[in-house]
mmCIF file of C-alpha atoms and ligand atoms in Angstrom:
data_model
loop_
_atom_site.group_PDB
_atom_site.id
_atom_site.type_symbol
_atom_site.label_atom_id
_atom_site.label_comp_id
_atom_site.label_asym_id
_atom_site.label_seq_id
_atom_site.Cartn_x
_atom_site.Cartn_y
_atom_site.Cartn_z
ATOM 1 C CA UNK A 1 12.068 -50.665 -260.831
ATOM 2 C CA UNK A 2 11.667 -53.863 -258.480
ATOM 3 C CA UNK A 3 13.631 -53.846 -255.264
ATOM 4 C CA UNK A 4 15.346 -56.963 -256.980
ATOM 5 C CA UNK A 5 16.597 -55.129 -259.353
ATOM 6 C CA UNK A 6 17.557 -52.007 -257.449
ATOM 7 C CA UNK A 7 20.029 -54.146 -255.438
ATOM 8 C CA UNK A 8 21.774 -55.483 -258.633
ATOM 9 C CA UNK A 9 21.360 -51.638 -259.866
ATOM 10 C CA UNK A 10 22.713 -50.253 -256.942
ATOM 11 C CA UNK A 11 26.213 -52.084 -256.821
ATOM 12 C CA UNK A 12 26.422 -51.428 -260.669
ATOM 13 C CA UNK A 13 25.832 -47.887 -259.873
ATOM 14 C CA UNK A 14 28.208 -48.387 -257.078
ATOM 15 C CA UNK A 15 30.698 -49.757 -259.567
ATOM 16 C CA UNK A 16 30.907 -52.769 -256.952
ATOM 17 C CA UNK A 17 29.741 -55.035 -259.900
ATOM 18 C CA UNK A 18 30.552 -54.696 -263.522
ATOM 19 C CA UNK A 19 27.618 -55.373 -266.218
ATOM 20 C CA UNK A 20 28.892 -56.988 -269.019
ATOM 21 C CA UNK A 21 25.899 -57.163 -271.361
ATOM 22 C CA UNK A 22 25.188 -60.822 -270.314
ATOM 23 C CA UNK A 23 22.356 -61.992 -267.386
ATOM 24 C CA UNK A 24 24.525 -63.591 -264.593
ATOM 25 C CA UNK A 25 28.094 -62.659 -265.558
ATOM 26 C CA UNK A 26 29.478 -59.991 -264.091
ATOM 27 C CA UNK A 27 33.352 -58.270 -263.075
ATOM 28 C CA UNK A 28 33.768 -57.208 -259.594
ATOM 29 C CA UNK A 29 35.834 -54.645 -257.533
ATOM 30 C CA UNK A 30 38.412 -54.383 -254.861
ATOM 31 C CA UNK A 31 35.668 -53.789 -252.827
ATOM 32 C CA UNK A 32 34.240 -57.155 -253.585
ATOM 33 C CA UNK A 33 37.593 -58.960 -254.044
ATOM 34 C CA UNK A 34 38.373 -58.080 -250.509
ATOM 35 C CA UNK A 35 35.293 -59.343 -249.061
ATOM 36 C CA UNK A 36 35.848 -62.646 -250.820
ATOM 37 C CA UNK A 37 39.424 -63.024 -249.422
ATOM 38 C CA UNK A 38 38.199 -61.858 -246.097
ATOM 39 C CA UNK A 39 35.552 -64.804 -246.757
ATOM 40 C CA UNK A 40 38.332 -67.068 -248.007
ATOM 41 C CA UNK A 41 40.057 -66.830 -245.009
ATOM 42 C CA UNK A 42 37.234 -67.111 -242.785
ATOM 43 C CA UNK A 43 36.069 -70.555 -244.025
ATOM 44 C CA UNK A 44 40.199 -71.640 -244.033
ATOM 45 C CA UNK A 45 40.062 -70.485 -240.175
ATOM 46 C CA UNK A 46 36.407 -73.084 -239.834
ATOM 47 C CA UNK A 47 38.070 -76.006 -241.416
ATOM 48 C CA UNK A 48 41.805 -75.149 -239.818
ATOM 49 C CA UNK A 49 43.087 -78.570 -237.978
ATOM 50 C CA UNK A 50 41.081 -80.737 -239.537
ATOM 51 C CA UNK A 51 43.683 -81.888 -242.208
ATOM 52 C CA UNK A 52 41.973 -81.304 -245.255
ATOM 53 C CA UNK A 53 43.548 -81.839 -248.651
ATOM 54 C CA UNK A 54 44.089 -78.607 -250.446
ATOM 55 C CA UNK A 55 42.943 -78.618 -254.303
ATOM 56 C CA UNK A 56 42.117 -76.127 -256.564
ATOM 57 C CA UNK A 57 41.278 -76.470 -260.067
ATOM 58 C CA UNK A 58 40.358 -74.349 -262.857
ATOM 59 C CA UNK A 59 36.812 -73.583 -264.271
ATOM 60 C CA UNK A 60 36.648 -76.508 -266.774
ATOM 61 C CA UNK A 61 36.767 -80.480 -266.245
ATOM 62 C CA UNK A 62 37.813 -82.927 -268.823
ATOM 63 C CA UNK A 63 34.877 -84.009 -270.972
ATOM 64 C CA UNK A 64 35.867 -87.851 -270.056
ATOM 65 C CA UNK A 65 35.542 -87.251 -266.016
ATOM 66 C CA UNK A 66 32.395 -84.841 -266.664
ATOM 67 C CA UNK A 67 30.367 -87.791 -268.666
ATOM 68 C CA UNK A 68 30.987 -90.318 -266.105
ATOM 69 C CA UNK A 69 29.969 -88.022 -263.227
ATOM 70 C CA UNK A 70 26.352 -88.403 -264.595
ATOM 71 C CA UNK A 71 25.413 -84.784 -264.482
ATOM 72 C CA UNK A 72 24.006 -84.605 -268.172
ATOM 73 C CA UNK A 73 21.335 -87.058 -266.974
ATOM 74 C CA UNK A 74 19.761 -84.917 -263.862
ATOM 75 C CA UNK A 75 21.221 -81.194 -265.083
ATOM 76 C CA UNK A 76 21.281 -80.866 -268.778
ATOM 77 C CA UNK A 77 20.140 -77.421 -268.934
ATOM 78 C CA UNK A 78 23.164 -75.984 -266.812
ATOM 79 C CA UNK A 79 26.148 -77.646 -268.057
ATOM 80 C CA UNK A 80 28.118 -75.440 -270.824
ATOM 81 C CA UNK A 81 30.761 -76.992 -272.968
ATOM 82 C CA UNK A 82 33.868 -75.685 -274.536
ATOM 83 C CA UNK A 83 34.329 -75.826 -278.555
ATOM 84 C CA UNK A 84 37.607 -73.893 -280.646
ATOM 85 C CA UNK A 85 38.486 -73.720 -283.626
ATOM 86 C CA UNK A 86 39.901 -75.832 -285.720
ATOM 87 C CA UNK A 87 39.841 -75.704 -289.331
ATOM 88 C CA UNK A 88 42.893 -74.429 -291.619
ATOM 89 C CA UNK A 89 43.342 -71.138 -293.733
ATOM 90 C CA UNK A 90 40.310 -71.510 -295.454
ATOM 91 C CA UNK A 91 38.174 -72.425 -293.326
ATOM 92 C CA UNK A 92 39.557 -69.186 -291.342
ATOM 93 C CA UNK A 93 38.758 -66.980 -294.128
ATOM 94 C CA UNK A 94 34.942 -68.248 -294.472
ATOM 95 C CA UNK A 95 35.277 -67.634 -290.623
ATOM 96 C CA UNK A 96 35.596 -64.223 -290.430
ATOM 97 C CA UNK A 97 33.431 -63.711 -293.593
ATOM 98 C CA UNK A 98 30.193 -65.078 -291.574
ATOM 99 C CA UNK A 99 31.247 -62.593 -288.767
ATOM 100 C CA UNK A 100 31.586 -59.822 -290.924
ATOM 101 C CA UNK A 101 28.303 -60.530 -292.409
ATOM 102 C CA UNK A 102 26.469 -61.230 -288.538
ATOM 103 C CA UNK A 103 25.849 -64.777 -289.323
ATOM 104 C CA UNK A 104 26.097 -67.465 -287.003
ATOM 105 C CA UNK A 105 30.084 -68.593 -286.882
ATOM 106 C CA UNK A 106 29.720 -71.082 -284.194
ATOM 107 C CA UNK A 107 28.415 -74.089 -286.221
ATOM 108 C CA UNK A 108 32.144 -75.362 -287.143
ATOM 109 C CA UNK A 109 33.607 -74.938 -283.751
ATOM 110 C CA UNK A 110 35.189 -78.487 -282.659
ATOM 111 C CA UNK A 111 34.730 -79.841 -278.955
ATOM 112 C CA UNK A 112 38.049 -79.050 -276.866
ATOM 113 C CA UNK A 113 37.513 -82.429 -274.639
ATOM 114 C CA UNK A 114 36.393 -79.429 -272.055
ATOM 115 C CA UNK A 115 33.591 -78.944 -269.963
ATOM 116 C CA UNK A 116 33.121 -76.112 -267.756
ATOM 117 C CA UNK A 117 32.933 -77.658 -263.932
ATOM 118 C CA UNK A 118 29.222 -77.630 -262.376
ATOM 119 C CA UNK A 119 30.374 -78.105 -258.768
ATOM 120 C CA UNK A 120 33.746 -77.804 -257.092
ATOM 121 C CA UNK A 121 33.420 -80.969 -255.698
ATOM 122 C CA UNK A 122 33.350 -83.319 -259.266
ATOM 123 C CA UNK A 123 36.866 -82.798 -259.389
ATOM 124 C CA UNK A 124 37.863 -84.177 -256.572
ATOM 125 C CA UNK A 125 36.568 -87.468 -256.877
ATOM 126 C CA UNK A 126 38.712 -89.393 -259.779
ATOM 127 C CA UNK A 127 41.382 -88.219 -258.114
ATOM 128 C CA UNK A 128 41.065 -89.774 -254.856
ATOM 129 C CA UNK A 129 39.784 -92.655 -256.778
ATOM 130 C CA UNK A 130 42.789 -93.323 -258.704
ATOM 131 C CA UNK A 131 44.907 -93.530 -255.316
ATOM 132 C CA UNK A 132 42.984 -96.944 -254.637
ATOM 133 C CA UNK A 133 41.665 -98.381 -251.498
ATOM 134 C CA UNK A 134 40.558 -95.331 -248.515
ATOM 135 C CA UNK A 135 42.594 -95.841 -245.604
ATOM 136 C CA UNK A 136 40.929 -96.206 -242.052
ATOM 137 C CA UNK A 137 40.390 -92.021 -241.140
ATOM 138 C CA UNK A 138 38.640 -91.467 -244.985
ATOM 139 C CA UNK A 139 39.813 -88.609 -246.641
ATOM 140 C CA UNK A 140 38.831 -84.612 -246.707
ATOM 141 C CA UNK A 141 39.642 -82.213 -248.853
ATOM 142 C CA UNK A 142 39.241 -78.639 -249.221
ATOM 143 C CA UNK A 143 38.133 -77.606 -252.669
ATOM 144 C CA UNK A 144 37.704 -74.781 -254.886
ATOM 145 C CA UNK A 145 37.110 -73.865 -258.654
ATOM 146 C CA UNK A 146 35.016 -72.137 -261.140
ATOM 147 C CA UNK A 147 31.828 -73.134 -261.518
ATOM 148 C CA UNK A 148 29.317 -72.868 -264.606
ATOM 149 C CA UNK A 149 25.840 -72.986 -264.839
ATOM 150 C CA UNK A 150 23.278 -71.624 -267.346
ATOM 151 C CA UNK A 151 21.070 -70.236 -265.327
ATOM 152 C CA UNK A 152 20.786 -66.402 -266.772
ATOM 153 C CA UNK A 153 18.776 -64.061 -264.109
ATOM 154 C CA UNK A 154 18.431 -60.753 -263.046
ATOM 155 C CA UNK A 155 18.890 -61.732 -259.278
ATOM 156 C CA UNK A 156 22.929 -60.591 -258.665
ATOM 157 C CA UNK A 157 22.867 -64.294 -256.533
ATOM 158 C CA UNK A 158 21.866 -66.051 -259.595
ATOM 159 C CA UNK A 159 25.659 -65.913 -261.635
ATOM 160 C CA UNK A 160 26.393 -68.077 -264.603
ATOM 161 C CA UNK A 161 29.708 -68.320 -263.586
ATOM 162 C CA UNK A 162 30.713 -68.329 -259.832
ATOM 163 C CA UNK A 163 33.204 -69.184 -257.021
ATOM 164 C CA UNK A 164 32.567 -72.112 -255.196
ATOM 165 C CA UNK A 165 34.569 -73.352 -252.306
ATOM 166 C CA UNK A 166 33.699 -76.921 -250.563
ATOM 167 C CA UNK A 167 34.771 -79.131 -247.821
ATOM 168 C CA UNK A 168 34.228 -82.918 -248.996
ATOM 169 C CA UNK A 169 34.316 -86.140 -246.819
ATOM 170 C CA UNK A 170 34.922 -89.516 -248.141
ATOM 171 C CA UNK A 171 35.000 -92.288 -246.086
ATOM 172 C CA UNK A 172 32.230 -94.737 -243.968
ATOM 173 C CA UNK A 173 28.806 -93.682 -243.833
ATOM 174 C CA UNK A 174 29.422 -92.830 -239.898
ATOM 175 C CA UNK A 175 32.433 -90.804 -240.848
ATOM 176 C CA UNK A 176 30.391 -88.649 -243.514
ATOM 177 C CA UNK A 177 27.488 -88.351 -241.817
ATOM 178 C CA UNK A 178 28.856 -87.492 -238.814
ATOM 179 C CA UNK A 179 30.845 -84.707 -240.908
ATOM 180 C CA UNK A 180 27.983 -83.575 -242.261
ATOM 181 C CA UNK A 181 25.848 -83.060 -238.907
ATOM 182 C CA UNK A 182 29.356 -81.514 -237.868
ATOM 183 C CA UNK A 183 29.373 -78.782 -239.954
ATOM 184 C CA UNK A 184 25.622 -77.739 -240.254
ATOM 185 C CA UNK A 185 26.796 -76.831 -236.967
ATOM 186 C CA UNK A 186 29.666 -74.609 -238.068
ATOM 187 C CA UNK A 187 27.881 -73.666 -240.974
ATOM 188 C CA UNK A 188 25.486 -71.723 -238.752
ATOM 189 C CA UNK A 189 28.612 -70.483 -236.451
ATOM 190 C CA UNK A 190 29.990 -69.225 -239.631
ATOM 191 C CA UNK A 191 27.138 -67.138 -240.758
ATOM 192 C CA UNK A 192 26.365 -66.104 -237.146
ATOM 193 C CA UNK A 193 30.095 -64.659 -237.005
ATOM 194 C CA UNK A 194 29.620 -62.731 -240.043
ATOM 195 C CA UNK A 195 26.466 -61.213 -238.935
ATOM 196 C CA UNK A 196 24.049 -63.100 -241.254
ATOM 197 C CA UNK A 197 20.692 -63.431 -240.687
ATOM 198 C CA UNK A 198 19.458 -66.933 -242.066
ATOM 199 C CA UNK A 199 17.828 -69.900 -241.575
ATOM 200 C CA UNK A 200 18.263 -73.630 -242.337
ATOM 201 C CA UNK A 201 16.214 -75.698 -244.454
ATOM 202 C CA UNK A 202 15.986 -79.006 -246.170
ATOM 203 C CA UNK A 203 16.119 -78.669 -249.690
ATOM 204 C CA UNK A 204 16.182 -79.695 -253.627
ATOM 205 C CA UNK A 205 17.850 -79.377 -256.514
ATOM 206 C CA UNK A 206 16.458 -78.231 -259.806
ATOM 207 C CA UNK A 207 16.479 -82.168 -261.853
ATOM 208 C CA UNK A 208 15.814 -81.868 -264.937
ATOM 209 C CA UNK A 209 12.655 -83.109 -267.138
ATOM 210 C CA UNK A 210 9.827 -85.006 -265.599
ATOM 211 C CA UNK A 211 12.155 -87.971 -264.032
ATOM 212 C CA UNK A 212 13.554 -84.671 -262.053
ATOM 213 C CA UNK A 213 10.410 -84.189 -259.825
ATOM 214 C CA UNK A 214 11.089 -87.911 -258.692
ATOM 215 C CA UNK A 215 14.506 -87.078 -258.017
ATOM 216 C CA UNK A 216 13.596 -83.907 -256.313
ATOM 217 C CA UNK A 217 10.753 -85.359 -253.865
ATOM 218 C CA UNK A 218 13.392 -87.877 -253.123
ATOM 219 C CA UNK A 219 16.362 -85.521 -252.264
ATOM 220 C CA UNK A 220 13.808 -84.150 -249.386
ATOM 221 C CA UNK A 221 11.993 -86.890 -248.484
ATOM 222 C CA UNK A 222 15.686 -88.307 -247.813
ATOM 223 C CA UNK A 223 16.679 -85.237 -246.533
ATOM 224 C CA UNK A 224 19.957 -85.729 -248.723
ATOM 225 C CA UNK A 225 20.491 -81.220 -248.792
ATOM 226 C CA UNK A 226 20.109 -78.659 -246.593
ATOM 227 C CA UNK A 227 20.783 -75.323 -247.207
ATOM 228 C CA UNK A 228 21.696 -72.449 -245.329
ATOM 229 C CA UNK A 229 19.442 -69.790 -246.606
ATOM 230 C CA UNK A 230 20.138 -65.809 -246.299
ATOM 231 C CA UNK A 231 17.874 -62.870 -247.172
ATOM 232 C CA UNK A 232 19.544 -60.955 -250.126
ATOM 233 C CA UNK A 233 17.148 -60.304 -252.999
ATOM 234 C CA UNK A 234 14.169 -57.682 -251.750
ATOM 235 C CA UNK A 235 10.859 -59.635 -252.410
ATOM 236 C CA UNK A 236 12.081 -62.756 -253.010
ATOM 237 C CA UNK A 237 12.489 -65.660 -250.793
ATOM 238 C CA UNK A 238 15.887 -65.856 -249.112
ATOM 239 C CA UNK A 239 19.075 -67.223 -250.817
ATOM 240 C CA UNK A 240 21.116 -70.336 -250.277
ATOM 241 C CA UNK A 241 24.433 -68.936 -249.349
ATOM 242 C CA UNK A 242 25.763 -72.340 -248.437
ATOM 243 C CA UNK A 243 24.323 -76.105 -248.783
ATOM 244 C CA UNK A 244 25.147 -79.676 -247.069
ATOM 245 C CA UNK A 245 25.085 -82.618 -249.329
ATOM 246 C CA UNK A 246 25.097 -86.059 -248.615
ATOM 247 C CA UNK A 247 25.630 -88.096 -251.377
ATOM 248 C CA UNK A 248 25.271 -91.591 -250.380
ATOM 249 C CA UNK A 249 27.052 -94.250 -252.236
ATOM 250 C CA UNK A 250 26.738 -92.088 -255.540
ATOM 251 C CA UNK A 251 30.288 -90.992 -256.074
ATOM 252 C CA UNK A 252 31.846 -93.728 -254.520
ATOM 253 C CA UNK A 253 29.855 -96.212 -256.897
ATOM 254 C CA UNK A 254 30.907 -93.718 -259.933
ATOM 255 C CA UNK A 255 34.543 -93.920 -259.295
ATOM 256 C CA UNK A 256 34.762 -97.238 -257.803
ATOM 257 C CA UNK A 257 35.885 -95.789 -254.527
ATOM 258 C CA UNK A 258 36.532 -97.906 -251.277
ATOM 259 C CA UNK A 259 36.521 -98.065 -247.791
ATOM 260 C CA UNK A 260 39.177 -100.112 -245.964
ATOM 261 C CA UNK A 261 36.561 -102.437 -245.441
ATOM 262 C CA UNK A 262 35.782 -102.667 -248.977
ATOM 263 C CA UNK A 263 32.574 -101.349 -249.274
ATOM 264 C CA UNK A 264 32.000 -98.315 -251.857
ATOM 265 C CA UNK A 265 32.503 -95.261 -250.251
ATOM 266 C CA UNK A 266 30.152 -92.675 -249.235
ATOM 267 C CA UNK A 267 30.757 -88.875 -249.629
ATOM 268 C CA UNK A 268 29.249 -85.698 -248.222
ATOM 269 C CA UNK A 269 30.304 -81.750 -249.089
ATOM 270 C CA UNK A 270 29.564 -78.555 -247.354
ATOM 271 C CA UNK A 271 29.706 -76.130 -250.349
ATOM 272 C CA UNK A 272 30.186 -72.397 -250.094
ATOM 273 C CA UNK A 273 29.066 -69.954 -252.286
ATOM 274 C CA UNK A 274 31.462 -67.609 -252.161
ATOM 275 C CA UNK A 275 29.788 -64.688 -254.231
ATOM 276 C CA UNK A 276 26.598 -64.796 -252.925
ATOM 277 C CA UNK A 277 27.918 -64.621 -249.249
ATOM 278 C CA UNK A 278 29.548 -61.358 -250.776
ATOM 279 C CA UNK A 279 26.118 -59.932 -251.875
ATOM 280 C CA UNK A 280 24.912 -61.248 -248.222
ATOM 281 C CA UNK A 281 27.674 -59.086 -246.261
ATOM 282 C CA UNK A 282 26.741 -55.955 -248.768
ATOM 283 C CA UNK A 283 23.110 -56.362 -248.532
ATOM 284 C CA UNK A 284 23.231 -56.809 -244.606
ATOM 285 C CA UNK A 285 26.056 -54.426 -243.683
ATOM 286 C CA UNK A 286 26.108 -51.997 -246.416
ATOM 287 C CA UNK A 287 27.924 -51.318 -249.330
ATOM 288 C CA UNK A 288 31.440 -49.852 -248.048
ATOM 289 C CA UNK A 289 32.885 -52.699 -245.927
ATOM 290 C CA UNK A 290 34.731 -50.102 -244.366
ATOM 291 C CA UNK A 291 31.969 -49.173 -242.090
ATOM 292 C CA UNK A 292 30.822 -52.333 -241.214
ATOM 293 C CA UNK A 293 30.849 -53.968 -237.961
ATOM 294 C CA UNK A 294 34.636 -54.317 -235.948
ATOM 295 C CA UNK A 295 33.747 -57.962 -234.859
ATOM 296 C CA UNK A 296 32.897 -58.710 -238.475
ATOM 297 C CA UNK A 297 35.963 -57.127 -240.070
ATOM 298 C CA UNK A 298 37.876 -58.866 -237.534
ATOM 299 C CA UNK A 299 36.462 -62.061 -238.311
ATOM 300 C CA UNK A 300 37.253 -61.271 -242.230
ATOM 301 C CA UNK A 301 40.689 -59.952 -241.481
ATOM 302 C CA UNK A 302 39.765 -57.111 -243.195
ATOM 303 C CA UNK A 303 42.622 -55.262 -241.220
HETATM 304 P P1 AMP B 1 24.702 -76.450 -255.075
HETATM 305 O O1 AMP B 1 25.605 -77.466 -255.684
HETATM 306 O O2 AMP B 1 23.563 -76.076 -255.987
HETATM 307 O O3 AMP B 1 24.259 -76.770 -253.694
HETATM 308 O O4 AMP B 1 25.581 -75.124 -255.016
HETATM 309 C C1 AMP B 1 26.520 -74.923 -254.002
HETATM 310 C C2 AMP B 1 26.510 -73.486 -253.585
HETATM 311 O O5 AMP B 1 26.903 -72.686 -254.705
HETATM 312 C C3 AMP B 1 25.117 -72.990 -253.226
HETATM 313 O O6 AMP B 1 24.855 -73.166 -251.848
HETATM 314 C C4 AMP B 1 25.186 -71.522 -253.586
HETATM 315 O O7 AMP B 1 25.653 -70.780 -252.501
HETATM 316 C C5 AMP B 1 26.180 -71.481 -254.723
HETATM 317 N N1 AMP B 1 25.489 -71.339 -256.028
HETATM 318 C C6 AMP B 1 24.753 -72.264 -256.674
HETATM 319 N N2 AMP B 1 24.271 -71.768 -257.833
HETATM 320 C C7 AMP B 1 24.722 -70.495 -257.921
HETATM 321 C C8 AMP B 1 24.568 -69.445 -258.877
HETATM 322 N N3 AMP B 1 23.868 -69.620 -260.004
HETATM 323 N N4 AMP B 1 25.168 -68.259 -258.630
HETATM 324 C C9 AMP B 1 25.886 -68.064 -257.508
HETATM 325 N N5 AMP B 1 26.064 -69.011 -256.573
HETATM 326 C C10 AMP B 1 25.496 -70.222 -256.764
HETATM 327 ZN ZN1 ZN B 2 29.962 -80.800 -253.523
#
């Protein structure tokens, strides 16, 4: 057994995580549950007096809002859509016949005009959009949701279905980037309060297909990510446990959003993964929170 796997192994053993016969989908504990609040709370307390917009939203985005955000061009391979039944009596019948006989059943399954949501932050944008013209401050919101990508692994921090919380700025490029540099800074302050090792580097997302390297080498050569990256997974490099994305004009060209000046506007997020800084705190401080560190439970609340 890998030390990979005997960290995964040990919070199934632990019954901290619950194996559900699929790679990257698990249930979780009180144990866990209470970390995340703790969490929760914690990045509420970072962003508290800044104003932000609260909006949460549930795992799946309408097909519509999901095309025009242009992720099936760079991430084809992670997105996972949503198809039901539809068919009458009959079509019931032959139904349950295929799954009595172990034959594929999924072949008549109609789309729902659902996609499962990639990134908290997609949401948010045709929202603001359809308000019209930004006034003068921009806008921030605090975001969370459900979030879906098909990325099956072994690695516990690897989840095909996972909690993602994000602060996004929309506004002037001296507004976002500004909130951006802002809370690299906090980011760090954040993991430094929860007694995280970690490091900061510029980084890339996975783009699909051979266009994607181009896309890639230009995400760092731009330095458009960072990511703050924490040891969790034995043997492997560390884990990015948070990331800081400037998106240029991308979104606000998308969803025709403005600036009081008129020009598109430009957006930035700092995204949190919230199970993965779980696994962090139960890798670094061990596996009954409990124990751990007062200064860290108090900065959890963990009462
Ligand atoms: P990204 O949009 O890729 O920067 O993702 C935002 C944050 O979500 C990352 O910094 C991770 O902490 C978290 N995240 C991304 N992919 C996964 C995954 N497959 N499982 C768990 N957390 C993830
Ligand atoms: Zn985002």
């Amino acid at each position: 057994m890998d030390m990979q796997t005997s960290f995964r192994q040990r919070l199934i053993a632990e019954g901290i995580l619950f194996p559900t016969g699929v790679d990257g989908l698990f249930g979780r504990d009180g144990r866990f549950e209470a970390v995340f609040d703790g969490i929760d709370r914690a990045i509420t307390a970072a962003g508290l007096g800044d104003g932000a917009e609260v909006m949460r939203f549930p795992p799946a985005m309408a097909q519509q809002t999901f095309e025009k955000s242009g992720y099936m061009k760079n991430f084809p391979h992670f997105a996972g859509t949503v198809h039901c039944f539809c068919g009458d009596d009959r079509a019931h019948h032959q139904l349950m016949a295929q799954m009595a006989r172990g034959e594929d059943w999924m072949g008549d399954q109609q789309p729902a005009d659902l996609v499962l949501t990639p990134a908290a932050c997609y949401a948010v944008y045709p929202i603001v959009a359809q308000r019209g013209t930004l006034g003068d401050d921009g806008h921030l919101v605090d975001v969370s949701s459900y979030c879906f990508r098909h990325e099956p692994s072994l690695e516990p921090t690897r989840m095909q279905l996972f909690r993602m919380r994000e602060y996004v700025r929309i506004g002037t490029p001296a507004q976002v980037l500004a909130f951006r540099e802002d809370w690299m800074r906090r980011g760090q302050a954040f993991a430094t309060a929860l007694g995280l090792p970690f490091e900061v580097d510029v980084a890339n997302d996975p783009f699909f297909g051979r266009v994607g390297k181009l896309m890639a080498d230009n995400q760092r050569e731009q330095a458009l990510k960072f990511e703050l990256l924490v040891p969790v997974n034995d043997g492997l490099g560390p884990t990015a446990c948070l990331s800081f994305n400037y998106h240029m004009t991308y979104f606000g060209d998308t969803w025709d959003i403005r600036t009081a000046d008129g020009a598109p506007a430009q957006t930035a997020c700092v995204a949190f993964g919230m199970e993965r800084l779980v696994l962090a705190m139960l890798k670094h401080h061990g596996l009954d929170p409990a124990r751990w560190p007062l200064s860290v439970r108090e900065t959890l609340a963990l009462g």
